Amino acid sequence: MVAELDFLSEWIPEQMQPGTLFVLENAGEIGEKEDPYWAVLSCPSCGTLGLVTRKQMAGLVAVICGSENCSAQFFIRENEILPRKPV
Ligand SMILES: [Zn+2]
């Protein structure tokens, strides 16, 4: 798993390497009102793309990879990726 986030300012799918984050143009406008979708993140472990919410961006909620073959769980802390400690 990579340990640092890379920010993309433009949506370039080929550049979505593991750990790359792209903030949605309509961040905060879709999903739940309480915790809307904010960005697209390429899983730092396997590269699967997934949506992250505002609370996940703020590090309040762990991000869990959506791939069936990957069990990555981590927190976003500014531009770092912190693996979630086993409970
Ligand atoms: Zn993954």
Short mmCIF file of C-alpha atoms in Angstrom, two decimals, residues 11-77:
data_model
loop_
_atom_site.label_atom_id
_atom_site.label_comp_id
_atom_site.label_asym_id
_atom_site.label_seq_id
_atom_site.Cartn_x
_atom_site.Cartn_y
_atom_site.Cartn_z
CA TRP A 11 -9.68 13.93 -14.49
CA ILE A 12 -7.16 11.81 -16.37
CA PRO A 13 -8.11 8.16 -15.87
CA GLU A 14 -4.71 6.90 -17.06
CA GLN A 15 -3.08 8.80 -14.23
CA MET A 16 -5.21 7.26 -11.51
CA GLN A 17 -2.36 5.19 -10.07
CA PRO A 18 -2.84 3.61 -6.64
CA GLY A 19 -3.23 6.33 -4.04
CA THR A 20 -4.37 9.02 -6.48
CA LEU A 21 -7.26 11.22 -5.47
CA PHE A 22 -9.41 13.42 -7.66
CA VAL A 23 -11.86 15.83 -6.06
CA LEU A 24 -15.21 15.73 -7.86
CA GLU A 25 -16.31 18.84 -9.68
CA ASN A 26 -19.65 18.50 -7.95
CA ALA A 27 -18.18 17.54 -4.58
CA GLY A 28 -20.81 17.68 -1.88
CA GLU A 29 -23.72 17.69 -4.30
CA ILE A 30 -24.30 13.98 -4.70
CA GLY A 31 -24.89 11.18 -2.25
CA GLU A 32 -26.23 11.63 1.24
CA LYS A 33 -26.79 15.09 2.61
CA GLU A 34 -25.09 14.13 5.85
CA ASP A 35 -22.00 12.79 4.15
CA PRO A 36 -21.93 13.52 0.42
CA TYR A 37 -19.48 12.10 -2.06
CA TRP A 38 -16.39 14.20 -2.39
CA ALA A 39 -13.72 12.55 -4.49
CA VAL A 40 -12.64 9.53 -6.46
CA LEU A 41 -9.77 7.57 -4.97
CA SER A 42 -7.70 4.85 -6.52
CA CYS A 43 -7.18 2.24 -3.80
CA PRO A 44 -3.61 2.62 -2.48
CA SER A 45 -3.27 -1.14 -2.46
CA CYS A 46 -4.91 -2.43 -5.65
CA GLY A 47 -5.84 0.64 -7.69
CA THR A 48 -9.58 -0.01 -7.80
CA LEU A 49 -11.45 3.27 -8.16
CA GLY A 50 -13.99 4.16 -5.53
CA LEU A 51 -15.89 7.18 -4.29
CA VAL A 52 -14.97 8.70 -0.97
CA THR A 53 -17.27 10.85 1.12
CA ARG A 54 -16.64 14.09 2.93
CA LYS A 55 -16.24 12.31 6.27
CA GLN A 56 -13.74 9.90 4.74
CA MET A 57 -11.80 12.84 3.32
CA ALA A 58 -11.75 14.37 6.79
CA GLY A 59 -10.38 11.17 8.28
CA LEU A 60 -13.46 10.55 10.40
CA VAL A 61 -14.55 7.39 8.63
CA ALA A 62 -12.31 4.64 7.32
CA VAL A 63 -12.17 3.99 3.60
CA ILE A 64 -12.75 0.36 2.68
CA CYS A 65 -11.75 -0.84 -0.75
CA GLY A 66 -14.69 -1.98 -2.85
CA SER A 67 -12.79 -4.73 -4.64
CA GLU A 68 -13.62 -8.31 -3.72
CA ASN A 69 -9.97 -9.25 -3.98
CA CYS A 70 -8.63 -6.53 -1.73
CA SER A 71 -9.24 -5.93 1.93
CA ALA A 72 -7.54 -2.56 2.24
CA GLN A 73 -8.90 -0.37 5.01
CA PHE A 74 -7.35 2.97 5.73
CA PHE A 75 -7.86 6.52 6.87
CA ILE A 76 -7.08 9.65 4.90
CA ARG A 77 -5.11 12.15 6.94
#
